[in-house]
Amino acid sequence: MNSNMRASEKFVYEGFRGFVAIALSLLLVPYGQQGLFAQDPQQPQPPQQQYPQQDAPPPQGNYAPLGAEQLNQLVAPIALYPDALVAQVLTAATYPQQITDANSWMAQSGGLPPDQRAAAANSMPWDPSIKSLTAFPDVLGNMARNQNWTGALGNAYYNQPGDVMNSVQAMRFRAQQAGNLRPTPQYRVYPNDGLIIIEPVNPGLIYVPYYNPWSVYGAPIGPWGGYYYGGPPRGVVFGGGLGIGF
């Protein structure tokens, strides 16, 4: 199994945009990641970048609303993530420049011990959602690599939050109907007031699901333009007849 992190703190549960109660991971948690370049903690650190008050998408007046199928395409790569991780990804997508900067920072500091790395990330001038995603380097790296998709996702969530969450639910329903979304040793999947909830079996251990976002939902869907899916990294195990690995 490919487990990206162990939580050092419990999640704080609260309502999410009035559509689904999900866990928001507000504190950094340690994780293991190899193959990154270490940054000597004794070396002087570069000055922190100063961000404008709002590193976010443009106001709604400059935004053309997306239709249901476009939104379905947009959320397909993340709809089967656990609710807490979906929350962080959606919020982080509204800070595209910080995603790029955090991913570059990870390449320099990834060799630090987990506790030091988490503390260093927590001191950066980023949104809490960005800091949280440094505990999921594969997720952060994917968002940085697919900049156009990330920017579109952030714009959609900023301007159409309810529609985005409806699309997440629609894609979960499709995956469930296709037999690719059901409870596993890693996650509970259950209905709650008409919604499909995905949450860890063990709140202190989060697995990142890996799946082909264009085929896991049954009938193939057209990929979001320019989105690069490179397949799962080494160590991911697919089993149980599902199109999802961990």
Coordinates of C-alpha atoms in Angstrom, one line a residue:
M1 CA 0.0 0.0 0.0
N2 CA 1.1 3.5 -0.8
S3 CA 0.5 5.6 2.4
N4 CA 1.6 9.2 2.0
M5 CA 1.4 10.3 5.6
R6 CA 0.5 9.7 9.2
A7 CA -1.4 12.4 10.9
S8 CA 0.1 14.0 14.1
E9 CA -3.1 15.8 14.9
K10 CA -6.8 14.9 14.6
F11 CA -8.9 16.6 11.9
V12 CA -11.3 19.4 12.6
Y13 CA -14.7 18.7 11.2
E14 CA -16.9 21.5 10.0
G15 CA -19.5 22.2 7.3
F16 CA -18.1 22.6 3.8
R17 CA -19.8 25.4 1.7
G18 CA -23.2 24.2 2.9
F19 CA -23.1 21.1 0.8
V20 CA -21.2 18.4 2.5
A21 CA -19.7 18.0 6.0
I22 CA -16.1 17.2 5.5
A23 CA -12.9 17.1 7.5
L24 CA -10.6 20.1 7.0
S25 CA -7.0 19.2 7.9
L26 CA -5.8 22.5 9.3
L27 CA -2.5 21.3 10.8
L28 CA 0.5 19.9 8.9
V29 CA 1.2 16.3 9.4
P30 CA 4.5 14.3 8.8
Y31 CA 4.9 12.2 5.7
G32 CA 7.6 10.2 4.0
Q33 CA 8.9 11.0 0.5
Q34 CA 12.1 9.9 -1.2
G35 CA 14.0 11.1 -4.2
L36 CA 13.9 14.9 -3.4
F37 CA 16.8 17.2 -3.0
A38 CA 17.6 18.1 0.7
Q39 CA 18.1 21.6 1.8
D40 CA 20.6 22.0 4.6
P41 CA 18.6 23.5 7.5
Q42 CA 21.8 25.3 8.7
Q43 CA 22.1 27.3 5.5
P44 CA 20.6 30.7 5.4
Q45 CA 17.1 30.6 4.1
P46 CA 16.0 32.8 1.2
P47 CA 13.7 35.7 2.0
Q48 CA 10.1 34.7 2.0
Q49 CA 8.0 35.8 -1.0
Q50 CA 5.4 38.4 -0.2
Y51 CA 2.1 37.7 -1.7
P52 CA -0.7 40.1 -2.5
Q53 CA -3.7 40.1 -0.1
Q54 CA -5.6 37.9 -2.5
D55 CA -3.7 35.4 -4.7
A56 CA -7.0 34.1 -6.1
P57 CA -9.0 33.9 -9.3
P58 CA -10.5 37.1 -10.8
P59 CA -13.9 38.4 -9.7
Q60 CA -17.0 36.7 -11.1
G61 CA -17.5 39.4 -13.6
N62 CA -14.5 38.1 -15.6
Y63 CA -15.6 34.5 -15.4
A64 CA -17.7 32.5 -17.8
P65 CA -19.6 29.8 -15.9
L66 CA -19.0 26.2 -16.8
G67 CA -21.7 23.7 -17.7
A68 CA -22.3 20.5 -15.9
E69 CA -20.3 18.2 -18.1
Q70 CA -17.3 20.7 -18.1
L71 CA -17.4 20.7 -14.3
N72 CA -17.6 16.9 -14.3
Q73 CA -14.4 16.8 -16.4
L74 CA -12.8 19.3 -14.2
V75 CA -13.4 17.5 -10.9
A76 CA -12.9 13.9 -12.3
P77 CA -9.2 13.7 -11.1
I78 CA -10.1 14.5 -7.5
A79 CA -13.7 13.5 -7.0
L80 CA -12.7 10.1 -5.5
Y81 CA -10.3 11.6 -3.0
P82 CA -11.4 11.6 0.7
D83 CA -13.5 14.5 1.6
A84 CA -10.8 16.2 3.7
L85 CA -8.3 16.1 0.8
V86 CA -10.9 17.3 -1.7
A87 CA -11.4 20.4 0.6
Q88 CA -7.7 21.2 0.6
V89 CA -7.3 20.7 -3.1
L90 CA -10.2 22.9 -4.0
T91 CA -9.1 25.7 -1.7
A92 CA -5.5 25.4 -2.7
A93 CA -6.4 25.7 -6.4
T94 CA -7.5 29.3 -5.8
Y95 CA -3.9 30.1 -5.0
P96 CA -2.1 29.0 -8.2
Q97 CA 1.1 30.9 -7.7
Q98 CA 1.5 29.5 -4.2
I99 CA 1.1 26.0 -5.5
T100 CA 4.0 26.6 -7.9
D101 CA 6.1 28.1 -5.2
A102 CA 5.3 25.3 -2.7
N103 CA 6.1 22.6 -5.2
S104 CA 9.5 24.2 -6.0
W105 CA 10.1 24.5 -2.2
M106 CA 9.4 20.8 -1.8
A107 CA 12.1 20.0 -4.3
Q108 CA 14.6 21.8 -2.1
S109 CA 13.4 20.7 1.4
G110 CA 12.0 17.3 0.8
G111 CA 15.0 15.6 2.3
L112 CA 14.3 17.2 5.8
P113 CA 13.0 14.9 8.5
P114 CA 9.2 15.0 8.5
D115 CA 8.8 17.1 11.7
Q116 CA 11.3 19.7 10.5
R117 CA 9.7 19.8 7.0
A118 CA 6.2 20.3 8.5
A119 CA 7.5 23.1 10.8
A120 CA 9.3 24.8 7.9
A121 CA 6.2 24.7 5.7
N122 CA 4.1 26.0 8.5
S123 CA 6.3 29.1 8.6
M124 CA 5.9 29.9 5.0
P125 CA 3.5 32.8 3.9
W126 CA 1.1 30.4 2.2
D127 CA -2.6 29.7 2.7
P128 CA -3.2 26.8 5.2
S129 CA -4.5 24.6 2.4
I130 CA -1.2 25.0 0.5
K131 CA 0.7 24.1 3.7
S132 CA -1.4 21.0 4.2
L133 CA -0.7 19.8 0.7
T134 CA 3.0 19.7 1.4
A135 CA 2.2 16.6 3.3
F136 CA 0.9 15.1 0.0
P137 CA 3.8 15.8 -2.4
D138 CA 2.3 13.7 -5.3
V139 CA -1.0 15.7 -5.1
L140 CA 0.9 19.0 -4.9
G141 CA 3.2 18.0 -7.8
N142 CA 0.2 17.0 -10.0
M143 CA -1.4 20.4 -9.4
A144 CA 1.8 22.2 -10.2
R145 CA 2.3 20.1 -13.4
N146 CA -1.2 20.6 -14.6
Q147 CA -1.3 24.4 -14.2
N148 CA -4.1 25.1 -16.7
W149 CA -6.3 22.5 -15.1
T150 CA -5.5 23.8 -11.6
G151 CA -6.3 27.3 -12.6
A152 CA -9.6 26.3 -14.1
L153 CA -10.5 24.3 -11.0
G154 CA -9.7 27.2 -8.7
N155 CA -11.7 29.6 -10.9
A156 CA -14.7 27.3 -10.9
Y157 CA -14.6 26.7 -7.2
Y158 CA -14.2 30.4 -6.5
N159 CA -17.1 31.3 -8.7
Q160 CA -19.3 28.2 -8.7
P161 CA -18.7 26.4 -5.4
G162 CA -22.1 24.8 -5.2
D163 CA -21.9 23.5 -8.8
V164 CA -18.4 22.2 -8.2
M165 CA -19.5 20.2 -5.2
N166 CA -22.6 18.9 -7.1
S167 CA -20.2 17.7 -9.8
V168 CA -18.0 15.9 -7.2
Q169 CA -21.1 14.1 -6.0
A170 CA -22.2 13.3 -9.5
M171 CA -18.9 11.7 -10.4
R172 CA -18.9 9.7 -7.2
F173 CA -22.3 8.4 -8.1
R174 CA -21.0 7.4 -11.5
A175 CA -18.0 5.6 -10.0
Q176 CA -20.3 3.8 -7.6
Q177 CA -22.6 2.7 -10.3
A178 CA -19.6 1.4 -12.3
G179 CA -18.6 -0.7 -9.3
N180 CA -15.4 1.3 -8.7
L181 CA -16.4 3.1 -5.5
R182 CA -17.2 1.1 -2.4
P183 CA -15.7 0.6 1.1
T184 CA -12.1 -0.6 1.3
P185 CA -9.7 -1.3 4.1
Q186 CA -8.5 2.3 3.7
Y187 CA -11.8 4.2 3.3
R188 CA -15.4 4.3 4.4
V189 CA -17.9 5.1 1.6
Y190 CA -21.4 5.7 2.8
P191 CA -24.5 7.8 2.0
N192 CA -25.4 10.8 4.2
D193 CA -28.5 12.9 3.5
G194 CA -28.3 12.1 -0.2
L195 CA -24.5 12.7 -0.4
I196 CA -21.7 10.1 -0.9
I197 CA -19.1 10.5 1.9
I198 CA -15.6 9.2 1.6
E199 CA -13.5 9.3 4.8
P200 CA -10.6 7.3 6.3
V201 CA -11.2 4.2 8.3
N202 CA -8.4 5.4 10.6
P203 CA -8.6 9.2 11.0
G204 CA -4.9 9.2 11.7
L205 CA -3.9 7.5 8.5
I206 CA -4.7 8.9 5.0
Y207 CA -4.1 7.1 1.8
V208 CA -4.1 8.9 -1.5
P209 CA -6.2 7.1 -4.1
Y210 CA -4.8 6.7 -7.6
Y211 CA -7.0 6.1 -10.6
N212 CA -7.4 6.9 -14.2
P213 CA -9.8 9.9 -14.1
W214 CA -11.1 9.3 -17.6
S215 CA -12.1 5.6 -17.3
V216 CA -12.9 4.9 -13.6
Y217 CA -16.4 6.4 -13.9
G218 CA -17.8 3.7 -16.2
A219 CA -18.3 5.0 -19.7
P220 CA -15.1 6.9 -20.7
I221 CA -15.3 10.7 -20.4
G222 CA -13.3 13.2 -22.4
P223 CA -10.1 14.4 -20.6
W224 CA -9.9 18.0 -19.5
G225 CA -7.9 19.7 -22.2
G226 CA -4.2 19.5 -21.6
Y227 CA -4.5 17.4 -18.4
Y228 CA -1.5 15.0 -18.1
Y229 CA -2.2 11.7 -16.3
G230 CA 1.1 9.9 -15.9
G231 CA -0.3 6.8 -14.1
P232 CA 0.3 5.9 -10.5
P233 CA 3.8 6.0 -8.9
R234 CA 5.6 2.9 -7.8
G235 CA 4.2 1.2 -4.7
V236 CA 0.5 1.7 -5.5
V237 CA -1.5 -1.5 -5.1
F238 CA -4.7 -2.1 -7.1
G239 CA -7.0 -4.8 -5.7
G240 CA -10.5 -5.9 -4.9
G241 CA -11.7 -5.5 -8.4
L242 CA -11.6 -1.7 -8.2
G243 CA -10.1 0.7 -10.6
I244 CA -8.6 2.5 -7.6
G245 CA -5.2 1.9 -6.0
F246 CA -3.7 3.3 -2.8

